[in-house]
Short mmCIF file of C-alpha atoms in Angstrom, two decimals:
data_model
loop_
_atom_site.label_atom_id
_atom_site.label_comp_id
_atom_site.label_asym_id
_atom_site.label_seq_id
_atom_site.Cartn_x
_atom_site.Cartn_y
_atom_site.Cartn_z
CA UNK A 8 0.00 0.00 0.00
CA UNK A 9 1.41 3.35 -1.00
CA UNK A 10 2.26 5.88 1.67
CA UNK A 11 0.19 9.03 1.71
CA UNK A 12 1.62 12.47 2.07
CA UNK A 13 0.73 12.56 5.78
CA UNK A 14 2.35 9.30 6.92
CA UNK A 15 6.04 9.65 6.05
CA UNK A 16 8.23 11.71 8.38
CA UNK A 17 12.00 11.31 8.34
CA UNK A 18 13.85 10.87 11.64
CA UNK A 19 16.58 13.45 11.06
CA UNK A 20 17.47 13.90 14.75
CA UNK A 21 19.64 10.78 14.68
CA UNK A 22 21.79 12.06 11.84
CA UNK A 23 24.68 14.50 11.90
CA UNK A 24 25.58 17.05 9.27
CA UNK A 25 23.44 19.31 7.06
CA UNK A 26 19.71 18.82 7.45
CA UNK A 27 19.09 18.48 3.71
CA UNK A 28 21.53 15.55 3.56
CA UNK A 29 19.85 13.98 6.59
CA UNK A 30 16.46 14.09 4.84
CA UNK A 31 17.97 12.58 1.71
CA UNK A 32 19.66 9.85 3.76
CA UNK A 33 16.35 9.02 5.43
CA UNK A 34 14.71 8.58 2.04
CA UNK A 35 17.46 6.15 1.03
CA UNK A 36 17.29 4.29 4.36
CA UNK A 37 13.51 3.97 4.36
CA UNK A 38 13.59 2.76 0.78
CA UNK A 39 16.17 0.13 1.72
CA UNK A 40 14.16 -0.97 4.78
CA UNK A 41 10.90 -1.12 2.87
CA UNK A 42 9.24 1.75 4.73
CA UNK A 43 9.11 3.50 1.36
CA UNK A 44 8.35 1.69 -1.87
CA UNK A 45 8.36 2.60 -5.53
CA UNK A 46 5.51 4.94 -6.38
CA UNK A 47 5.05 6.38 -2.89
CA UNK A 48 4.29 10.07 -2.97
CA UNK A 49 6.45 12.16 -0.66
CA UNK A 50 4.99 15.06 1.32
CA UNK A 51 4.89 18.43 -0.45
CA UNK A 52 8.02 20.37 0.38
CA UNK A 53 6.29 23.10 2.38
CA UNK A 54 4.31 20.59 4.48
CA UNK A 55 7.40 18.55 5.26
CA UNK A 56 9.32 21.71 6.17
CA UNK A 57 6.60 22.70 8.64
CA UNK A 58 6.50 19.22 10.16
CA UNK A 59 10.29 19.17 10.65
CA UNK A 60 10.56 22.81 11.75
CA UNK A 61 12.96 23.77 8.96
CA UNK A 62 12.71 26.28 6.12
CA UNK A 63 11.24 25.19 2.80
CA UNK A 64 14.54 25.75 1.00
CA UNK A 65 16.14 22.97 3.04
CA UNK A 66 13.54 20.46 1.88
CA UNK A 67 13.82 21.74 -1.69
CA UNK A 68 17.54 21.09 -1.57
CA UNK A 69 17.00 17.64 0.00
CA UNK A 70 14.58 16.60 -2.74
CA UNK A 71 16.97 17.88 -5.39
CA UNK A 72 19.77 15.78 -3.91
CA UNK A 73 17.47 12.75 -3.74
CA UNK A 74 16.66 13.22 -7.43
CA UNK A 75 20.34 13.46 -8.22
CA UNK A 76 20.92 10.15 -6.46
CA UNK A 77 18.11 8.52 -8.38
CA UNK A 78 15.94 7.95 -5.29
CA UNK A 79 12.92 10.02 -6.31
CA UNK A 80 11.49 11.73 -9.36
CA UNK A 81 9.40 14.84 -9.79
CA UNK A 82 6.15 14.83 -11.73
CA UNK A 83 5.24 18.50 -12.06
CA UNK A 84 2.30 19.61 -9.94
CA UNK A 85 1.60 16.03 -8.81
CA UNK A 86 4.67 16.14 -6.60
CA UNK A 87 7.68 13.93 -5.89
CA UNK A 88 7.55 10.13 -6.01
CA UNK A 89 9.86 7.35 -4.88
CA UNK A 90 11.60 5.53 -7.70
CA UNK A 91 12.25 1.80 -7.93
CA UNK A 92 14.89 0.35 -5.65
CA UNK A 93 18.40 0.22 -7.09
CA UNK A 94 19.50 -3.15 -8.38
CA UNK A 95 21.67 -5.41 -6.23
CA UNK A 96 25.26 -4.25 -6.04
CA UNK A 97 24.42 -0.69 -7.05
CA UNK A 98 24.33 2.14 -4.54
CA UNK A 99 21.58 3.80 -6.56
CA UNK A 100 23.59 7.00 -6.88
CA UNK A 101 23.54 8.59 -10.30
CA UNK A 102 26.68 10.64 -10.88
CA UNK A 103 25.70 14.30 -11.20
CA UNK A 104 25.99 16.01 -14.56
CA UNK A 105 27.87 19.28 -14.64
CA UNK A 106 25.14 21.91 -14.67
CA UNK A 107 27.85 24.53 -15.08
CA UNK A 108 27.99 23.48 -18.72
CA UNK A 109 25.67 25.04 -21.29
CA UNK A 110 23.54 22.05 -22.28
CA UNK A 111 21.04 21.89 -25.15
CA UNK A 112 17.48 21.37 -23.92
CA UNK A 113 16.05 17.86 -23.98
CA UNK A 114 12.53 17.98 -25.43
CA UNK A 115 10.00 16.04 -23.37
CA UNK A 116 8.85 14.19 -26.48
CA UNK A 117 12.21 14.25 -28.25
CA UNK A 118 13.33 11.34 -30.41
CA UNK A 119 17.09 11.40 -29.75
CA UNK A 120 17.26 8.30 -27.51
CA UNK A 121 15.02 6.24 -29.79
CA UNK A 122 16.87 7.27 -32.94
CA UNK A 123 20.27 6.74 -31.34
CA UNK A 124 19.36 3.23 -30.18
CA UNK A 125 17.82 2.28 -33.52
CA UNK A 126 20.73 3.61 -35.59
CA UNK A 127 23.31 1.98 -33.33
CA UNK A 128 21.57 -1.38 -33.70
CA UNK A 129 21.45 -1.00 -37.49
CA UNK A 130 25.16 -0.16 -37.66
CA UNK A 131 26.17 -3.09 -35.45
CA UNK A 132 24.02 -5.44 -37.51
CA UNK A 133 25.33 -4.08 -40.81
CA UNK A 134 28.20 -5.22 -43.02
CA UNK A 135 30.55 -2.44 -41.85
CA UNK A 136 30.19 -3.24 -38.14
CA UNK A 137 33.64 -4.84 -37.86
CA UNK A 138 35.34 -1.78 -39.32
CA UNK A 139 33.47 0.57 -36.97
CA UNK A 140 34.72 -1.42 -33.96
CA UNK A 141 38.37 -0.79 -34.88
CA UNK A 142 40.69 2.20 -34.59
CA UNK A 143 39.80 4.82 -37.17
CA UNK A 144 42.15 6.90 -39.38
CA UNK A 145 43.48 10.14 -37.94
CA UNK A 146 40.87 12.84 -38.43
CA UNK A 147 38.16 10.36 -39.39
CA UNK A 148 37.59 7.96 -42.25
CA UNK A 149 37.01 9.49 -45.72
CA UNK A 150 33.24 8.90 -45.57
CA UNK A 151 33.04 10.64 -42.18
CA UNK A 152 35.04 13.66 -43.34
CA UNK A 153 32.96 13.84 -46.53
CA UNK A 154 29.71 13.82 -44.54
CA UNK A 155 30.96 16.68 -42.38
CA UNK A 156 32.13 18.60 -45.45
CA UNK A 157 28.71 18.34 -47.08
CA UNK A 158 27.10 19.62 -43.89
CA UNK A 159 29.47 22.60 -43.72
CA UNK A 160 28.98 23.28 -47.42
CA UNK A 161 25.25 23.66 -46.79
CA UNK A 162 26.19 26.70 -44.67
CA UNK A 163 28.08 28.28 -47.55
CA UNK A 164 31.55 27.16 -46.43
CA UNK A 165 34.07 25.85 -48.95
CA UNK A 166 34.69 22.36 -47.57
CA UNK A 167 35.68 18.90 -48.78
CA UNK A 168 36.96 15.72 -47.21
CA UNK A 169 40.47 17.06 -47.87
CA UNK A 170 40.21 20.03 -45.51
CA UNK A 171 37.71 18.74 -42.92
CA UNK A 172 38.54 16.46 -40.01
CA UNK A 173 36.34 14.92 -37.33
CA UNK A 174 37.23 15.47 -33.66
CA UNK A 175 35.90 14.34 -30.31
CA UNK A 176 34.19 17.64 -29.54
CA UNK A 177 34.92 21.31 -30.09
CA UNK A 178 37.43 21.60 -27.24
CA UNK A 179 39.66 19.00 -28.89
CA UNK A 180 39.40 20.89 -32.17
CA UNK A 181 40.21 24.25 -30.61
CA UNK A 182 43.21 22.81 -28.79
CA UNK A 183 44.49 21.32 -32.03
CA UNK A 184 44.09 24.60 -33.91
CA UNK A 185 45.80 26.66 -31.22
CA UNK A 186 48.67 24.18 -30.90
CA UNK A 187 49.13 24.09 -34.66
CA UNK A 188 49.00 27.74 -35.70
CA UNK A 189 49.95 29.71 -32.56
CA UNK A 190 53.14 29.97 -30.54
CA UNK A 191 53.82 30.93 -26.93
CA UNK A 192 53.84 34.69 -26.45
CA UNK A 193 51.71 35.48 -29.50
CA UNK A 194 48.67 37.71 -29.06
CA UNK A 195 45.10 36.61 -29.70
CA UNK A 196 42.13 38.97 -29.66
CA UNK A 197 38.87 37.92 -28.04
CA UNK A 198 35.74 39.49 -26.65
CA UNK A 199 35.82 40.95 -23.14
CA UNK A 200 34.00 37.88 -21.82
CA UNK A 201 35.05 34.62 -23.43
CA UNK A 202 34.35 30.88 -23.30
CA UNK A 203 36.49 29.50 -20.41
CA UNK A 204 37.64 26.53 -22.48
CA UNK A 205 39.43 28.88 -24.86
CA UNK A 206 40.85 30.86 -21.97
CA UNK A 207 42.29 27.63 -20.55
CA UNK A 208 43.91 26.75 -23.87
CA UNK A 209 45.55 30.17 -24.07
CA UNK A 210 46.93 29.86 -20.54
CA UNK A 211 48.31 26.40 -21.24
CA UNK A 212 50.04 27.47 -24.45
CA UNK A 213 51.30 30.78 -23.05
CA UNK A 214 49.28 32.94 -25.43
CA UNK A 215 48.49 36.58 -24.70
CA UNK A 216 44.81 37.46 -24.78
CA UNK A 217 44.00 40.98 -25.94
CA UNK A 218 40.35 41.76 -25.05
CA UNK A 219 38.31 43.94 -27.39
CA UNK A 220 35.55 46.40 -26.59
CA UNK A 221 32.11 44.87 -27.17
CA UNK A 222 28.45 45.85 -27.02
CA UNK A 223 25.20 43.93 -27.23
CA UNK A 224 25.99 43.16 -30.89
CA UNK A 225 29.38 41.63 -30.17
CA UNK A 226 32.95 42.62 -30.90
CA UNK A 227 33.50 46.19 -32.15
CA UNK A 228 35.53 45.81 -35.38
CA UNK A 229 37.15 49.19 -34.84
CA UNK A 230 38.49 47.95 -31.52
CA UNK A 231 40.12 45.11 -33.46
CA UNK A 232 41.62 47.64 -35.85
CA UNK A 233 43.04 49.66 -32.95
CA UNK A 234 44.48 46.51 -31.35
CA UNK A 235 46.23 45.59 -34.60
CA UNK A 236 47.73 49.06 -34.84
CA UNK A 237 48.98 48.95 -31.24
CA UNK A 238 50.21 45.36 -31.07
CA UNK A 239 51.29 42.45 -33.22
CA UNK A 240 48.07 40.42 -33.22
CA UNK A 241 48.34 36.91 -34.60
CA UNK A 242 44.71 35.72 -34.48
CA UNK A 243 41.12 36.47 -33.53
CA UNK A 244 38.98 33.97 -31.62
CA UNK A 245 35.27 34.62 -32.07
CA UNK A 246 31.86 32.99 -31.55
CA UNK A 247 29.91 34.78 -34.30
CA UNK A 248 26.39 33.59 -33.44
CA UNK A 249 24.83 33.60 -29.96
CA UNK A 250 28.13 34.18 -28.22
CA UNK A 251 28.86 32.21 -25.07
CA UNK A 252 28.31 33.84 -22.62
CA UNK A 253 26.93 37.20 -23.83
CA UNK A 254 24.45 35.89 -26.49
CA UNK A 255 25.69 38.56 -28.95
CA UNK A 256 25.44 37.89 -32.68
CA UNK A 257 27.66 39.71 -35.14
CA UNK A 258 25.64 41.20 -38.00
CA UNK A 259 26.82 40.94 -41.58
CA UNK A 260 28.38 44.42 -41.62
CA UNK A 261 30.55 43.62 -38.60
CA UNK A 262 31.59 40.27 -40.07
CA UNK A 263 32.60 41.87 -43.34
CA UNK A 264 34.57 44.58 -41.54
CA UNK A 265 36.34 41.96 -39.39
CA UNK A 266 37.33 40.08 -42.55
CA UNK A 267 38.62 43.30 -44.11
CA UNK A 268 40.77 44.01 -41.04
CA UNK A 269 41.99 40.41 -40.88
CA UNK A 270 43.17 40.54 -44.47
CA UNK A 271 44.78 43.94 -44.01
CA UNK A 272 46.78 42.80 -40.98
CA UNK A 273 47.15 39.13 -41.98
CA UNK A 274 45.17 37.83 -39.00
CA UNK A 275 44.11 34.22 -38.61
CA UNK A 276 40.46 33.70 -37.61
CA UNK A 277 39.39 30.91 -35.28
CA UNK A 278 35.61 30.64 -35.63
CA UNK A 279 33.92 28.65 -32.86
CA UNK A 280 30.41 27.92 -34.10
CA UNK A 281 28.31 25.78 -31.76
CA UNK A 282 24.95 27.52 -32.21
CA UNK A 283 24.42 29.11 -35.65
CA UNK A 284 22.44 26.19 -37.07
CA UNK A 285 19.76 26.73 -34.43
CA UNK A 286 19.07 30.20 -35.80
CA UNK A 287 16.31 30.58 -38.37
CA UNK A 288 17.96 33.55 -40.13
CA UNK A 289 21.39 32.58 -41.43
CA UNK A 290 24.14 35.18 -41.67
CA UNK A 291 27.21 34.16 -43.72
CA UNK A 292 29.85 32.68 -41.46
CA UNK A 293 33.39 34.04 -41.35
CA UNK A 294 34.65 30.83 -42.94
CA UNK A 295 32.39 31.61 -45.91
CA UNK A 296 33.58 35.21 -46.11
CA UNK A 297 37.29 34.50 -45.58
CA UNK A 298 37.93 30.81 -46.31
CA UNK A 299 41.65 31.35 -46.86
CA UNK A 300 42.32 32.32 -43.22
CA UNK A 301 39.51 30.85 -41.14
CA UNK A 302 39.59 27.72 -39.02
CA UNK A 303 35.95 26.80 -38.46
CA UNK A 304 34.82 24.52 -35.61
CA UNK A 305 31.23 23.19 -35.75
CA UNK A 306 30.08 21.17 -32.75
CA UNK A 307 27.18 18.71 -32.63
CA UNK A 308 27.26 18.52 -28.83
CA UNK A 309 25.63 21.93 -28.45
CA UNK A 310 23.17 21.40 -31.29
CA UNK A 311 21.74 18.01 -30.33
CA UNK A 312 23.35 16.31 -27.34
CA UNK A 313 26.71 16.24 -25.51
CA UNK A 314 26.40 12.45 -25.71
CA UNK A 315 27.58 12.70 -29.32
CA UNK A 316 30.92 14.40 -28.50
CA UNK A 317 31.50 15.21 -32.14
CA UNK A 318 32.76 18.27 -34.00
CA UNK A 319 33.89 19.05 -37.53
CA UNK A 320 36.99 21.17 -38.00
CA UNK A 321 37.45 22.89 -41.33
CA UNK A 322 40.96 24.13 -42.14
CA UNK A 323 41.90 26.52 -44.96
CA UNK A 324 44.12 24.03 -46.82
CA UNK A 325 44.78 20.31 -47.13
CA UNK A 326 48.18 20.63 -45.48
CA UNK A 327 46.55 22.41 -42.53
CA UNK A 328 44.01 19.62 -42.15
CA UNK A 329 46.71 16.94 -42.24
CA UNK A 330 48.67 18.71 -39.52
CA UNK A 331 45.53 19.06 -37.39
CA UNK A 332 44.65 15.39 -37.88
CA UNK A 333 48.07 14.46 -36.57
CA UNK A 334 47.68 16.74 -33.56
CA UNK A 335 44.27 15.33 -32.63
CA UNK A 336 45.52 11.76 -33.08
CA UNK A 337 48.37 12.43 -30.64
CA UNK A 338 45.97 13.70 -27.95
CA UNK A 339 42.69 11.80 -28.33
CA UNK A 340 43.49 9.18 -31.02
CA UNK A 341 40.02 9.47 -32.56
CA UNK A 342 36.41 10.40 -31.87
CA UNK A 343 34.19 7.58 -30.54
CA UNK A 344 33.92 5.33 -33.66
CA UNK A 345 30.29 4.33 -33.20
CA UNK A 346 29.23 7.92 -32.53
CA UNK A 347 31.09 8.93 -35.67
CA UNK A 348 29.23 6.27 -37.65
CA UNK A 349 25.88 7.42 -36.25
CA UNK A 350 26.56 11.06 -37.10
CA UNK A 351 27.66 10.19 -40.64
CA UNK A 352 24.42 8.30 -41.23
CA UNK A 353 22.32 11.04 -39.63
CA UNK A 354 23.91 13.71 -41.79
CA UNK A 355 23.14 11.65 -44.89
CA UNK A 356 19.53 10.70 -44.15
CA UNK A 357 18.34 13.99 -42.61
CA UNK A 358 18.02 12.70 -39.05
CA UNK A 359 20.44 15.29 -37.70
CA UNK A 360 18.39 18.11 -39.21
CA UNK A 361 15.24 16.67 -37.64
CA UNK A 362 16.92 16.51 -34.23
CA UNK A 363 18.15 20.09 -34.54
CA UNK A 364 14.56 21.09 -35.37
CA UNK A 365 13.39 19.43 -32.15
CA UNK A 366 15.97 21.31 -30.08
CA UNK A 367 15.10 24.58 -31.83
CA UNK A 368 11.40 24.09 -31.05
CA UNK A 369 12.16 23.32 -27.41
CA UNK A 370 14.33 26.44 -27.19
CA UNK A 371 11.36 28.50 -28.39
CA UNK A 372 9.11 27.02 -25.70
CA UNK A 373 11.64 27.73 -22.97
CA UNK A 374 12.31 31.23 -24.24
CA UNK A 375 8.55 31.89 -24.05
CA UNK A 376 8.58 30.82 -20.40
CA UNK A 377 11.49 33.19 -19.78
CA UNK A 378 9.68 36.12 -21.37
CA UNK A 379 6.60 35.41 -19.24
CA UNK A 380 8.60 35.73 -16.02
CA UNK A 381 11.68 37.93 -16.40
CA UNK A 382 11.02 41.62 -17.14
CA UNK A 383 11.77 42.71 -20.67
CA UNK A 384 15.05 44.57 -20.97
CA UNK A 385 16.65 42.88 -17.94
CA UNK A 386 18.42 40.17 -19.92
CA UNK A 387 19.87 39.37 -23.32
CA UNK A 388 19.26 36.19 -25.25
CA UNK A 389 19.16 34.71 -28.73
CA UNK A 390 15.71 33.68 -29.85
CA UNK A 391 16.79 30.14 -30.66
CA UNK A 392 19.29 29.91 -27.82
CA UNK A 393 19.27 28.31 -24.41
CA UNK A 394 21.32 30.69 -22.30
CA UNK A 395 20.73 34.23 -21.04
CA UNK A 396 23.13 37.03 -20.17
CA UNK A 397 21.74 38.97 -17.21
CA UNK A 398 23.48 42.12 -15.96
CA UNK A 399 23.24 42.43 -12.17
CA UNK A 400 24.09 45.13 -9.64
CA UNK A 401 27.39 45.19 -7.82
CA UNK A 402 25.57 44.39 -4.58
CA UNK A 403 24.31 41.06 -5.97
CA UNK A 404 26.14 38.03 -4.60
CA UNK A 405 26.39 35.88 -7.72
CA UNK A 406 27.81 32.91 -5.81
CA UNK A 407 24.64 32.70 -3.71
CA UNK A 408 22.52 33.08 -6.81
CA UNK A 409 24.33 30.15 -8.38
CA UNK A 410 23.81 28.05 -5.25
CA UNK A 411 20.09 28.79 -5.09
CA UNK A 412 19.59 27.89 -8.73
CA UNK A 413 21.65 24.71 -8.46
CA UNK A 414 19.11 23.15 -6.09
CA UNK A 415 16.56 23.59 -8.89
CA UNK A 416 18.93 22.20 -11.55
CA UNK A 417 19.41 25.59 -13.21
CA UNK A 418 22.92 26.71 -14.05
CA UNK A 419 24.01 30.20 -13.05
CA UNK A 420 27.63 31.16 -13.73
CA UNK A 421 29.16 34.45 -12.67
CA UNK A 422 30.62 36.75 -15.30
CA UNK A 423 33.91 36.46 -13.42
CA UNK A 424 34.29 32.96 -14.88
CA UNK A 425 34.31 34.45 -18.40
CA UNK A 426 36.03 37.77 -17.77
CA UNK A 427 39.26 38.39 -19.69
CA UNK A 428 39.78 42.02 -18.76
CA UNK A 429 39.88 42.36 -14.98
CA UNK A 430 39.26 46.08 -15.33
CA UNK A 431 36.09 45.66 -17.37
CA UNK A 432 33.15 47.33 -15.68
CA UNK A 433 29.91 45.60 -14.82
CA UNK A 434 28.78 42.31 -13.40
CA UNK A 435 26.48 39.71 -14.94
CA UNK A 436 25.45 36.08 -14.80
CA UNK A 437 24.98 33.50 -17.51
CA UNK A 438 21.78 31.52 -16.92
CA UNK A 439 21.37 28.28 -18.85
CA UNK A 440 17.84 27.04 -19.47
CA UNK A 441 18.79 23.84 -21.29
CA UNK A 442 19.36 20.32 -20.05
CA UNK A 443 16.75 17.91 -18.75
CA UNK A 444 14.86 20.30 -16.47
CA UNK A 445 11.11 20.17 -17.10
CA UNK A 446 8.97 23.22 -17.77
CA UNK A 447 7.47 23.28 -14.28
CA UNK A 448 10.85 23.37 -12.56
CA UNK A 449 12.17 25.84 -15.10
CA UNK A 450 9.29 28.18 -14.37
CA UNK A 451 9.80 27.81 -10.63
CA UNK A 452 13.52 28.48 -10.93
CA UNK A 453 12.93 31.58 -13.03
CA UNK A 454 10.35 32.87 -10.57
CA UNK A 455 12.86 32.47 -7.75
CA UNK A 456 15.55 34.23 -9.79
CA UNK A 457 13.16 37.06 -10.63
CA UNK A 458 12.30 37.48 -6.95
CA UNK A 459 15.96 37.52 -5.95
CA UNK A 460 17.06 39.95 -8.65
CA UNK A 461 14.16 42.34 -8.98
CA UNK A 462 12.23 42.30 -5.72
CA UNK A 463 14.84 42.08 -2.99
CA UNK A 464 17.31 44.76 -4.02
CA UNK A 465 19.82 42.14 -5.10
CA UNK A 466 19.91 40.48 -1.69
CA UNK A 467 20.04 36.72 -1.50
CA UNK A 468 16.89 34.80 -0.70
CA UNK A 469 16.63 33.22 2.77
CA UNK A 470 16.19 29.93 0.91
CA UNK A 471 19.88 29.98 0.00
#
């Protein structure tokens, strides 16, 4: 017989440590002892908080931890329910995903898992299965490079299997490019706030980052011109569409001016492009405008799912691609062979486009929820994106904001994590609305954020 909301009360007095962990431990213990069974509905968070004499935020955090460990699941307004017992020999703990990453949203009725399983089974049952279970050529087999080249060509980029390689994600590609074309001490221009993965690469290789003035539309090309006149700049790193973290998109005029400056000063362009294919209006990419000097990195992880861990790296020339293939082979050997086979098939039969359409549609739904809750003009976002850039006052404690959102499985990252220029004015947060969070929890998290930012003078909520 299932337990009603009134009958379960955890005995937290016998446990030491934080109360939220004690509540979570009691759920696990009572499940193990049979006092809770699969399908039991737990008390609403506010009722349990009143019964235990704790604040509601503590119970919210406890339930979030229990979900992380795979003990319970949330079902919108119906509440939280106990999941099935873990199998023998398994602690039941599900390793947490990194919600600090910017994850594409998972549509509730999405077809990724079904399509992935079906395609994998077809590949393993097919005549080429044995080859796909072996080590692959550096940079990908010819059919895999050709599939990526056709996909890039559809975006107006000059690409063929001779100058495209396949890598295990964009970070691998960026590391290979930087290692291949840049040397310690050389200067690279970026936006004022930049993707931390690129920042880490620059630190490791001893590169000098020269930040450029930006606005809501992205890098100011004239700032790039001034930097080139004042210093010997070797390259420009740029996310042209829906910049991470600021959501800025360079318009065509800025892209053309950047290309003009790059040619005038012989700059190399490293174009990191995880998001442009989600946009409905396509602006020519820098690799299309300046193919002779642009290294273009196109990730599938941000378009469909990080489970793919695939990216296509387009180099200006064949010799550049061969050098990059060697570099990636030395560090990661190859992308996951079965994932590579799946992506090649999906690019050929249109499945990848259908999956991108699903993610784009889910982004639109989540953006509508955002616009219902957060006041217009208080944040920046791309219409088909899944992160927001929210300026906040200097009195706002972004660390506490991040902690409060984490209990609701929303990612808040302080602008300090992206800041290149320590002297740059202003403070902001990047809020990610992707991942597996459902619409109910997303709405609740946004309502909490709105209350903390706009109705408490920037002070942290007592729920923190």
